[in-house]
């Protein structure tokens, strides 16, 4: 299927793909997310997905496709699992960096808060549900706030899976792969998720993604 809701912060035109710059300095999120975490997470992990994708595309007839088209065309295609995994991880990470802000966290205002109240009964309920999703994703994956038909929902996805293949518009995500938090929080994923919600989440970016 075609991806309905393009997000130009995460999508990129075509091969060869580039590692996007972080939308903040690597020490701007300290002490909540360290420059060391970002140097590995952005500089090594995200960079590796970009490099792997470019290497796989060197021998592929999909070179002219945009990142979102690649994700959509290779989803559930057993012959192209490598391209899907790396393309989706490039998209997910490019989107994730914008979900973080040096002045982030806490309770949003305005339209995004109204929609959260409508969809989850209260901001506190939203936080509870988002934290539950992020902490109960078994192994590697992502927790997402999504929009479809003017309603918000929360889902978790495993590994590289991304809900944009299911017709949802991504509003916000939290990377819950161990590489996202292990250097700062070791095995304490719940503390990382609390820090994401209380100190880091970029509600202005989330609101800018609403349809
Ligand atoms: Fe990651």
PDB file of N, CA and C in Angstrom, residues 105-175:
ATOM      1  N   UNK A 105       9.171  17.823  27.289  1.00  0.00           N
ATOM      2  CA  UNK A 105       8.573  17.122  28.416  1.00  0.00           C
ATOM      3  C   UNK A 105       7.424  17.859  29.050  1.00  0.00           C
ATOM      4  N   UNK A 106       6.747  17.170  29.963  1.00  0.00           N
ATOM      5  CA  UNK A 106       5.628  17.763  30.689  1.00  0.00           C
ATOM      6  C   UNK A 106       4.354  17.738  29.878  1.00  0.00           C
ATOM      7  N   UNK A 107       3.433  18.619  30.314  1.00  0.00           N
ATOM      8  CA  UNK A 107       2.082  18.582  29.736  1.00  0.00           C
ATOM      9  C   UNK A 107       1.983  19.553  28.560  1.00  0.00           C
ATOM     10  N   UNK A 108       1.473  19.065  27.429  1.00  0.00           N
ATOM     11  CA  UNK A 108       1.331  19.983  26.285  1.00  0.00           C
ATOM     12  C   UNK A 108       0.151  20.926  26.483  1.00  0.00           C
ATOM     13  N   UNK A 109       0.015  21.852  25.529  1.00  0.00           N
ATOM     14  CA  UNK A 109      -1.115  22.794  25.555  1.00  0.00           C
ATOM     15  C   UNK A 109      -1.834  22.719  24.215  1.00  0.00           C
ATOM     16  N   UNK A 110      -2.952  23.410  24.138  1.00  0.00           N
ATOM     17  CA  UNK A 110      -3.590  23.638  22.849  1.00  0.00           C
ATOM     18  C   UNK A 110      -4.206  22.401  22.224  1.00  0.00           C
ATOM     19  N   UNK A 111      -4.105  22.350  20.900  1.00  0.00           N
ATOM     20  CA  UNK A 111      -4.822  21.359  20.114  1.00  0.00           C
ATOM     21  C   UNK A 111      -4.400  19.926  20.446  1.00  0.00           C
ATOM     22  N   UNK A 112      -3.105  19.719  20.633  1.00  0.00           N
ATOM     23  CA  UNK A 112      -2.639  18.352  20.924  1.00  0.00           C
ATOM     24  C   UNK A 112      -3.186  17.889  22.275  1.00  0.00           C
ATOM     25  N   UNK A 113      -3.255  18.800  23.262  1.00  0.00           N
ATOM     26  CA  UNK A 113      -3.812  18.423  24.568  1.00  0.00           C
ATOM     27  C   UNK A 113      -5.305  18.116  24.441  1.00  0.00           C
ATOM     28  N   UNK A 114      -6.028  18.927  23.661  1.00  0.00           N
ATOM     29  CA  UNK A 114      -7.464  18.672  23.463  1.00  0.00           C
ATOM     30  C   UNK A 114      -7.686  17.288  22.856  1.00  0.00           C
ATOM     31  N   UNK A 115      -6.874  16.945  21.851  1.00  0.00           N
ATOM     32  CA  UNK A 115      -7.037  15.632  21.191  1.00  0.00           C
ATOM     33  C   UNK A 115      -6.665  14.491  22.135  1.00  0.00           C
ATOM     34  N   UNK A 116      -5.629  14.708  22.955  1.00  0.00           N
ATOM     35  CA  UNK A 116      -5.241  13.684  23.941  1.00  0.00           C
ATOM     36  C   UNK A 116      -6.382  13.486  24.945  1.00  0.00           C
ATOM     37  N   UNK A 117      -6.940  14.587  25.431  1.00  0.00           N
ATOM     38  CA  UNK A 117      -8.063  14.486  26.376  1.00  0.00           C
ATOM     39  C   UNK A 117      -9.246  13.744  25.751  1.00  0.00           C
ATOM     40  N   UNK A 118      -9.535  14.058  24.476  1.00  0.00           N
ATOM     41  CA  UNK A 118     -10.655  13.392  23.783  1.00  0.00           C
ATOM     42  C   UNK A 118     -10.383  11.908  23.587  1.00  0.00           C
ATOM     43  N   UNK A 119      -9.138  11.567  23.289  1.00  0.00           N
ATOM     44  CA  UNK A 119      -8.820  10.190  22.900  1.00  0.00           C
ATOM     45  C   UNK A 119      -8.528   9.273  24.082  1.00  0.00           C
ATOM     46  N   UNK A 120      -8.001   9.837  25.184  1.00  0.00           N
ATOM     47  CA  UNK A 120      -7.578   8.984  26.307  1.00  0.00           C
ATOM     48  C   UNK A 120      -8.259   9.356  27.631  1.00  0.00           C
ATOM     49  N   UNK A 121      -9.192  10.265  27.619  1.00  0.00           N
ATOM     50  CA  UNK A 121      -9.906  10.731  28.822  1.00  0.00           C
ATOM     51  C   UNK A 121      -9.107  11.788  29.583  1.00  0.00           C
ATOM     52  N   UNK A 122      -7.802  11.615  29.721  1.00  0.00           N
ATOM     53  CA  UNK A 122      -6.995  12.651  30.395  1.00  0.00           C
ATOM     54  C   UNK A 122      -5.538  12.498  29.998  1.00  0.00           C
ATOM     55  N   UNK A 123      -4.749  13.552  30.257  1.00  0.00           N
ATOM     56  CA  UNK A 123      -3.316  13.489  29.958  1.00  0.00           C
ATOM     57  C   UNK A 123      -2.644  12.411  30.816  1.00  0.00           C
ATOM     58  N   UNK A 124      -3.094  12.277  32.069  1.00  0.00           N
ATOM     59  CA  UNK A 124      -2.514  11.278  32.965  1.00  0.00           C
ATOM     60  C   UNK A 124      -2.743   9.862  32.420  1.00  0.00           C
ATOM     61  N   UNK A 125      -3.946   9.633  31.886  1.00  0.00           N
ATOM     62  CA  UNK A 125      -4.256   8.306  31.295  1.00  0.00           C
ATOM     63  C   UNK A 125      -3.386   8.063  30.063  1.00  0.00           C
ATOM     64  N   UNK A 126      -3.208   9.113  29.257  1.00  0.00           N
ATOM     65  CA  UNK A 126      -2.344   8.987  28.086  1.00  0.00           C
ATOM     66  C   UNK A 126      -0.942   8.555  28.521  1.00  0.00           C
ATOM     67  N   UNK A 127      -0.400   9.254  29.537  1.00  0.00           N
ATOM     68  CA  UNK A 127       0.963   8.951  30.000  1.00  0.00           C
ATOM     69  C   UNK A 127       1.077   7.504  30.479  1.00  0.00           C
ATOM     70  N   UNK A 128       0.069   7.090  31.230  1.00  0.00           N
ATOM     71  CA  UNK A 128       0.032   5.714  31.752  1.00  0.00           C
ATOM     72  C   UNK A 128       0.073   4.704  30.603  1.00  0.00           C
ATOM     73  N   UNK A 129      -0.763   4.959  29.597  1.00  0.00           N
ATOM     74  CA  UNK A 129      -0.872   4.007  28.489  1.00  0.00           C
ATOM     75  C   UNK A 129       0.402   4.011  27.628  1.00  0.00           C
ATOM     76  N   UNK A 130       0.954   5.211  27.411  1.00  0.00           N
ATOM     77  CA  UNK A 130       2.172   5.302  26.597  1.00  0.00           C
ATOM     78  C   UNK A 130       3.325   4.588  27.315  1.00  0.00           C
ATOM     79  N   UNK A 131       3.425   4.825  28.617  1.00  0.00           N
ATOM     80  CA  UNK A 131       4.511   4.186  29.384  1.00  0.00           C
ATOM     81  C   UNK A 131       4.345   2.670  29.378  1.00  0.00           C
ATOM     82  N   UNK A 132       3.098   2.219  29.501  1.00  0.00           N
ATOM     83  CA  UNK A 132       2.849   0.771  29.487  1.00  0.00           C
ATOM     84  C   UNK A 132       3.287   0.169  28.154  1.00  0.00           C
ATOM     85  N   UNK A 133       2.929   0.824  27.060  1.00  0.00           N
ATOM     86  CA  UNK A 133       3.323   0.335  25.735  1.00  0.00           C
ATOM     87  C   UNK A 133       4.841   0.284  25.598  1.00  0.00           C
ATOM     88  N   UNK A 134       5.492   1.361  26.011  1.00  0.00           N
ATOM     89  CA  UNK A 134       6.948   1.476  25.827  1.00  0.00           C
ATOM     90  C   UNK A 134       7.704   0.477  26.707  1.00  0.00           C
ATOM     91  N   UNK A 135       7.178   0.182  27.880  1.00  0.00           N
ATOM     92  CA  UNK A 135       7.905  -0.702  28.790  1.00  0.00           C
ATOM     93  C   UNK A 135       7.554  -2.171  28.553  1.00  0.00           C
ATOM     94  N   UNK A 136       6.424  -2.458  27.922  1.00  0.00           N
ATOM     95  CA  UNK A 136       6.044  -3.869  27.725  1.00  0.00           C
ATOM     96  C   UNK A 136       6.369  -4.372  26.320  1.00  0.00           C
ATOM     97  N   UNK A 137       6.898  -3.516  25.450  1.00  0.00           N
ATOM     98  CA  UNK A 137       7.389  -4.015  24.161  1.00  0.00           C
ATOM     99  C   UNK A 137       8.530  -4.982  24.462  1.00  0.00           C
ATOM    100  N   UNK A 138       8.336  -6.277  24.171  1.00  0.00           N
ATOM    101  CA  UNK A 138       9.337  -7.281  24.507  1.00  0.00           C
ATOM    102  C   UNK A 138      10.486  -7.200  23.508  1.00  0.00           C
ATOM    103  N   UNK A 139      11.688  -6.968  24.028  1.00  0.00           N
ATOM    104  CA  UNK A 139      12.837  -6.838  23.139  1.00  0.00           C
ATOM    105  C   UNK A 139      12.844  -5.467  22.479  1.00  0.00           C
ATOM    106  N   UNK A 140      13.409  -5.390  21.276  1.00  0.00           N
ATOM    107  CA  UNK A 140      13.606  -4.101  20.610  1.00  0.00           C
ATOM    108  C   UNK A 140      12.337  -3.607  19.929  1.00  0.00           C
ATOM    109  N   UNK A 141      12.185  -2.284  19.883  1.00  0.00           N
ATOM    110  CA  UNK A 141      11.026  -1.747  19.174  1.00  0.00           C
ATOM    111  C   UNK A 141      10.786  -0.288  19.478  1.00  0.00           C
ATOM    112  N   UNK A 142       9.529   0.103  19.289  1.00  0.00           N
ATOM    113  CA  UNK A 142       9.136   1.503  19.343  1.00  0.00           C
ATOM    114  C   UNK A 142       7.755   1.638  19.978  1.00  0.00           C
ATOM    115  N   UNK A 143       7.536   2.720  20.719  1.00  0.00           N
ATOM    116  CA  UNK A 143       6.174   3.077  21.169  1.00  0.00           C
ATOM    117  C   UNK A 143       5.761   4.316  20.383  1.00  0.00           C
ATOM    118  N   UNK A 144       4.508   4.346  19.949  1.00  0.00           N
ATOM    119  CA  UNK A 144       4.040   5.397  19.040  1.00  0.00           C
ATOM    120  C   UNK A 144       2.752   6.043  19.515  1.00  0.00           C
ATOM    121  N   UNK A 145       2.653   7.336  19.290  1.00  0.00           N
ATOM    122  CA  UNK A 145       1.368   8.029  19.340  1.00  0.00           C
ATOM    123  C   UNK A 145       0.989   8.286  17.881  1.00  0.00           C
ATOM    124  N   UNK A 146      -0.212   7.830  17.509  1.00  0.00           N
ATOM    125  CA  UNK A 146      -0.633   7.864  16.105  1.00  0.00           C
ATOM    126  C   UNK A 146      -1.947   8.599  15.954  1.00  0.00           C
ATOM    127  N   UNK A 147      -2.203   9.035  14.730  1.00  0.00           N
ATOM    128  CA  UNK A 147      -3.501   9.653  14.425  1.00  0.00           C
ATOM    129  C   UNK A 147      -4.123   8.964  13.221  1.00  0.00           C
ATOM    130  N   UNK A 148      -5.395   8.681  13.334  1.00  0.00           N
ATOM    131  CA  UNK A 148      -6.168   8.181  12.196  1.00  0.00           C
ATOM    132  C   UNK A 148      -7.598   8.660  12.408  1.00  0.00           C
ATOM    133  N   UNK A 149      -8.188   9.214  11.379  1.00  0.00           N
ATOM    134  CA  UNK A 149      -9.572   9.700  11.460  1.00  0.00           C
ATOM    135  C   UNK A 149      -9.786  10.619  12.664  1.00  0.00           C
ATOM    136  N   UNK A 150      -8.873  11.538  12.886  1.00  0.00           N
ATOM    137  CA  UNK A 150      -8.941  12.545  13.952  1.00  0.00           C
ATOM    138  C   UNK A 150      -9.012  11.957  15.357  1.00  0.00           C
ATOM    139  N   UNK A 151      -8.484  10.766  15.508  1.00  0.00           N
ATOM    140  CA  UNK A 151      -8.440  10.116  16.814  1.00  0.00           C
ATOM    141  C   UNK A 151      -7.006   9.674  17.061  1.00  0.00           C
ATOM    142  N   UNK A 152      -6.537   9.854  18.282  1.00  0.00           N
ATOM    143  CA  UNK A 152      -5.178   9.424  18.617  1.00  0.00           C
ATOM    144  C   UNK A 152      -5.207   8.019  19.209  1.00  0.00           C
ATOM    145  N   UNK A 153      -4.150   7.260  18.963  1.00  0.00           N
ATOM    146  CA  UNK A 153      -4.018   5.951  19.581  1.00  0.00           C
ATOM    147  C   UNK A 153      -2.548   5.679  19.866  1.00  0.00           C
ATOM    148  N   UNK A 154      -2.315   4.674  20.706  1.00  0.00           N
ATOM    149  CA  UNK A 154      -0.946   4.292  21.072  1.00  0.00           C
ATOM    150  C   UNK A 154      -0.727   2.859  20.635  1.00  0.00           C
ATOM    151  N   UNK A 155       0.378   2.599  19.987  1.00  0.00           N
ATOM    152  CA  UNK A 155       0.749   1.220  19.663  1.00  0.00           C
ATOM    153  C   UNK A 155       2.246   1.043  19.918  1.00  0.00           C
ATOM    154  N   UNK A 156       2.626  -0.226  20.019  1.00  0.00           N
ATOM    155  CA  UNK A 156       4.052  -0.555  20.058  1.00  0.00           C
ATOM    156  C   UNK A 156       4.346  -1.402  18.831  1.00  0.00           C
ATOM    157  N   UNK A 157       5.572  -1.282  18.304  1.00  0.00           N
ATOM    158  CA  UNK A 157       5.972  -2.107  17.170  1.00  0.00           C
ATOM    159  C   UNK A 157       7.311  -2.752  17.500  1.00  0.00           C
ATOM    160  N   UNK A 158       7.559  -3.906  16.891  1.00  0.00           N
ATOM    161  CA  UNK A 158       8.788  -4.654  17.156  1.00  0.00           C
ATOM    162  C   UNK A 158       9.855  -4.309  16.117  1.00  0.00           C
ATOM    163  N   UNK A 159      11.095  -4.308  16.574  1.00  0.00           N
ATOM    164  CA  UNK A 159      12.259  -4.138  15.686  1.00  0.00           C
ATOM    165  C   UNK A 159      12.113  -2.912  14.801  1.00  0.00           C
ATOM    166  N   UNK A 160      12.108  -3.093  13.464  1.00  0.00           N
ATOM    167  CA  UNK A 160      12.040  -1.930  12.569  1.00  0.00           C
ATOM    168  C   UNK A 160      10.614  -1.575  12.174  1.00  0.00           C
ATOM    169  N   UNK A 161       9.618  -2.378  12.590  1.00  0.00           N
ATOM    170  CA  UNK A 161       8.248  -2.166  12.111  1.00  0.00           C
ATOM    171  C   UNK A 161       7.775  -0.748  12.413  1.00  0.00           C
ATOM    172  N   UNK A 162       7.068  -0.163  11.459  1.00  0.00           N
ATOM    173  CA  UNK A 162       6.640   1.224  11.590  1.00  0.00           C
ATOM    174  C   UNK A 162       5.162   1.331  11.213  1.00  0.00           C
ATOM    175  N   UNK A 163       4.360   1.993  12.025  1.00  0.00           N
ATOM    176  CA  UNK A 163       2.911   2.020  11.760  1.00  0.00           C
ATOM    177  C   UNK A 163       2.535   2.836  10.532  1.00  0.00           C
ATOM    178  N   UNK A 164       3.495   3.532   9.929  1.00  0.00           N
ATOM    179  CA  UNK A 164       3.135   4.292   8.723  1.00  0.00           C
ATOM    180  C   UNK A 164       2.757   3.353   7.574  1.00  0.00           C
ATOM    181  N   UNK A 165       3.120   2.061   7.688  1.00  0.00           N
ATOM    182  CA  UNK A 165       2.708   1.102   6.648  1.00  0.00           C
ATOM    183  C   UNK A 165       1.228   0.717   6.794  1.00  0.00           C
ATOM    184  N   UNK A 166       0.610   1.086   7.905  1.00  0.00           N
ATOM    185  CA  UNK A 166      -0.783   0.692   8.158  1.00  0.00           C
ATOM    186  C   UNK A 166      -1.755   1.853   8.000  1.00  0.00           C
ATOM    187  N   UNK A 167      -1.319   2.917   7.366  1.00  0.00           N
ATOM    188  CA  UNK A 167      -2.227   4.031   7.121  1.00  0.00           C
ATOM    189  C   UNK A 167      -2.356   5.009   8.276  1.00  0.00           C
ATOM    190  N   UNK A 168      -1.505   4.870   9.278  1.00  0.00           N
ATOM    191  CA  UNK A 168      -1.526   5.806  10.400  1.00  0.00           C
ATOM    192  C   UNK A 168      -0.580   6.972  10.158  1.00  0.00           C
ATOM    193  N   UNK A 169      -0.901   8.093  10.747  1.00  0.00           N
ATOM    194  CA  UNK A 169       0.011   9.232  10.728  1.00  0.00           C
ATOM    195  C   UNK A 169       0.774   9.212  12.045  1.00  0.00           C
ATOM    196  N   UNK A 170       2.101   9.218  11.967  1.00  0.00           N
ATOM    197  CA  UNK A 170       2.906   9.221  13.188  1.00  0.00           C
ATOM    198  C   UNK A 170       2.908  10.620  13.792  1.00  0.00           C
ATOM    199  N   UNK A 171       2.610  10.695  15.074  1.00  0.00           N
ATOM    200  CA  UNK A 171       2.607  11.981  15.794  1.00  0.00           C
ATOM    201  C   UNK A 171       3.845  12.080  16.684  1.00  0.00           C
ATOM    202  N   UNK A 172       4.235  10.929  17.257  1.00  0.00           N
ATOM    203  CA  UNK A 172       5.326  10.914  18.233  1.00  0.00           C
ATOM    204  C   UNK A 172       5.843   9.484  18.358  1.00  0.00           C
ATOM    205  N   UNK A 173       7.146   9.330  18.618  1.00  0.00           N
ATOM    206  CA  UNK A 173       7.639   7.981  18.915  1.00  0.00           C
ATOM    207  C   UNK A 173       8.722   8.012  19.974  1.00  0.00           C
ATOM    208  N   UNK A 174       8.850   6.891  20.673  1.00  0.00           N
ATOM    209  CA  UNK A 174       9.938   6.684  21.626  1.00  0.00           C
ATOM    210  C   UNK A 174      10.659   5.389  21.237  1.00  0.00           C
ATOM    211  N   UNK A 175      11.934   5.507  20.970  1.00  0.00           N
ATOM    212  CA  UNK A 175      12.779   4.357  20.625  1.00  0.00           C
ATOM    213  C   UNK A 175      13.037   3.569  21.898  1.00  0.00           C
TER     214      UNK A 175
END
